[in-house]
Short mmCIF file of C-alpha atoms in Angstrom, two decimals:
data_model
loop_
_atom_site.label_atom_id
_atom_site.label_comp_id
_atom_site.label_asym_id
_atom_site.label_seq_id
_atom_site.Cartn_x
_atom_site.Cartn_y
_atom_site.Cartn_z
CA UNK A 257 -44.57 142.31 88.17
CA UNK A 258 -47.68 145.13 88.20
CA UNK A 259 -48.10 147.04 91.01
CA UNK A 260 -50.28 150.23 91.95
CA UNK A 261 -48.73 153.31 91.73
CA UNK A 262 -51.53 155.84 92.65
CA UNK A 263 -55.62 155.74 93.44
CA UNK A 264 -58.17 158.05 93.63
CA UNK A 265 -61.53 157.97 95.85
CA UNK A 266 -64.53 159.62 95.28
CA UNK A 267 -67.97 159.94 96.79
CA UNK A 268 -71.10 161.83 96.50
CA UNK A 269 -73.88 162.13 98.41
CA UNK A 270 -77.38 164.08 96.55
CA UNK A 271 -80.82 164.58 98.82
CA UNK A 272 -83.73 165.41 96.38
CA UNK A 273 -87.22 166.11 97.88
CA UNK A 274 -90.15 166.59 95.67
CA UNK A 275 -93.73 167.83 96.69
CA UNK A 276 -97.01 168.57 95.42
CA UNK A 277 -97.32 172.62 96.04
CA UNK A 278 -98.67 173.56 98.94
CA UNK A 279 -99.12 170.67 100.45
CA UNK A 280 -95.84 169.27 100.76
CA UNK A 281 -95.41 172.24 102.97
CA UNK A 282 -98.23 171.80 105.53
CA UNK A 283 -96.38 170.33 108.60
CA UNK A 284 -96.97 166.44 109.90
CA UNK A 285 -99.68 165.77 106.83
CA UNK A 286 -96.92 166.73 104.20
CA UNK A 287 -94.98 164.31 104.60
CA UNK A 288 -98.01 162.24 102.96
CA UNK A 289 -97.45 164.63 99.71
CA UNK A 290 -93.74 164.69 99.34
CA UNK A 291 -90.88 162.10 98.45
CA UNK A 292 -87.00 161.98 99.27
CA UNK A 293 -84.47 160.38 97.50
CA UNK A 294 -80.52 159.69 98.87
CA UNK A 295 -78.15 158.84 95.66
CA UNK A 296 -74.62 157.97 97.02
CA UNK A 297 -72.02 157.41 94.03
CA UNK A 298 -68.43 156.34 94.64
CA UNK A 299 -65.89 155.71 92.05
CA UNK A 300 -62.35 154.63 92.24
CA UNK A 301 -59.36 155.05 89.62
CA UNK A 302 -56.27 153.43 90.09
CA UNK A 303 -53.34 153.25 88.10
CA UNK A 304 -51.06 150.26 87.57
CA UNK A 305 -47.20 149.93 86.33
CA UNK A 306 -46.43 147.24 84.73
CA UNK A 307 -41.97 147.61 84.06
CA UNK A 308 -40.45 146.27 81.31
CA UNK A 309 -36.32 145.88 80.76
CA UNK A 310 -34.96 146.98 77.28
CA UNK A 311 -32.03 147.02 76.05
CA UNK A 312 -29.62 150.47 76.01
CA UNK A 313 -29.86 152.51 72.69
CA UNK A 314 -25.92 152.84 70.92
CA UNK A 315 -25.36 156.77 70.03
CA UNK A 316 -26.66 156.60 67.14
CA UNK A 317 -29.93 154.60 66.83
CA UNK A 318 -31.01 157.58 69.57
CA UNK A 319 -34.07 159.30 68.01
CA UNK A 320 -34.21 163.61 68.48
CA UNK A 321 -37.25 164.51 70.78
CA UNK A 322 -40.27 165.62 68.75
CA UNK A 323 -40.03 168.65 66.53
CA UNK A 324 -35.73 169.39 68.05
CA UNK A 325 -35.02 170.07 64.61
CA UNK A 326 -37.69 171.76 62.89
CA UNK A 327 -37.28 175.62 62.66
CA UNK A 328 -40.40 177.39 64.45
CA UNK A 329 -40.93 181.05 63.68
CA UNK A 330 -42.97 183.54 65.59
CA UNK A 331 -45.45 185.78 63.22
CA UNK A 332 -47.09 188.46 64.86
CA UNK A 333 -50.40 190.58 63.36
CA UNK A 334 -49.90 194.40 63.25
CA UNK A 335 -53.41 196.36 63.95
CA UNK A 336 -53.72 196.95 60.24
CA UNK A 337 -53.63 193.16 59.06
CA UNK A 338 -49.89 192.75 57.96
CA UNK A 339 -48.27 190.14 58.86
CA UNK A 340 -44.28 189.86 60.25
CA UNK A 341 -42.04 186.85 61.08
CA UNK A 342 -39.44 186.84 63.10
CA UNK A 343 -36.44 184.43 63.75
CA UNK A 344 -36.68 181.10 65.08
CA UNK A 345 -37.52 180.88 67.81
CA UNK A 346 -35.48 177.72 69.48
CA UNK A 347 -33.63 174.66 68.25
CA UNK A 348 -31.74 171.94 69.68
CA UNK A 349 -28.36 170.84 69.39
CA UNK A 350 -27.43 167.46 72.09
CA UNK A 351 -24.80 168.22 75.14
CA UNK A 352 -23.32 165.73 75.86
CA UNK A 353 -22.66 161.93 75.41
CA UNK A 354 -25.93 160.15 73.45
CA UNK A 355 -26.93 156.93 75.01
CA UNK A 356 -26.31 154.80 77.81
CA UNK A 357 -23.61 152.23 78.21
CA UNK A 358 -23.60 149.08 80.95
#
């Protein structure tokens, strides 16, 4: 089953008017030496769900989130070019029970 979970509308409305000089600006006879144009645009987005069932993960098929284990290091530039690294800056250890169970 697919259903919509969110839309967006939107519209736009551009006048253009283009004249010969001078004479486009002479009132009642310019009309006869200019041209307007109305563009209207609307687009639409929507976004559809489509849900699928899978099965629960056991503990340990569960896959770390990308980059929990990999050691990141801050290096900072002093104002004469040298370069410094610090400790890492975060890791990640799991809290708790791994999975889901029915």
């Amino acid at each position: 089953m697919t259903f919509a979970m969110a839309g967006l509308l939107s519209e736009e409305s551009v006048y253009t008017r283009a004249q010969v000089p001078l004479l486009g600006d002479i009132p009642v006879i310019g009309a006869l030496f200019s041209h307007t144009t109305h563009t209207r645009e609307e687009s639409e987005l929507m976004i559809f769900v489509t849900p699928k069932l899978v099965r629960p993960l056991a503990p340990d098929e569960v896959p770390p989130p990308p980059g929990a284990f990999e050691t990141t290091t801050r290096t900072t530039l002093s104002s004469t070019g040298s370069a410094s690294t610090t400790a890492p800056v975060r890791t990640w250890q799991p809290s708790g029970a791994v999975g889901a169970e029915r």
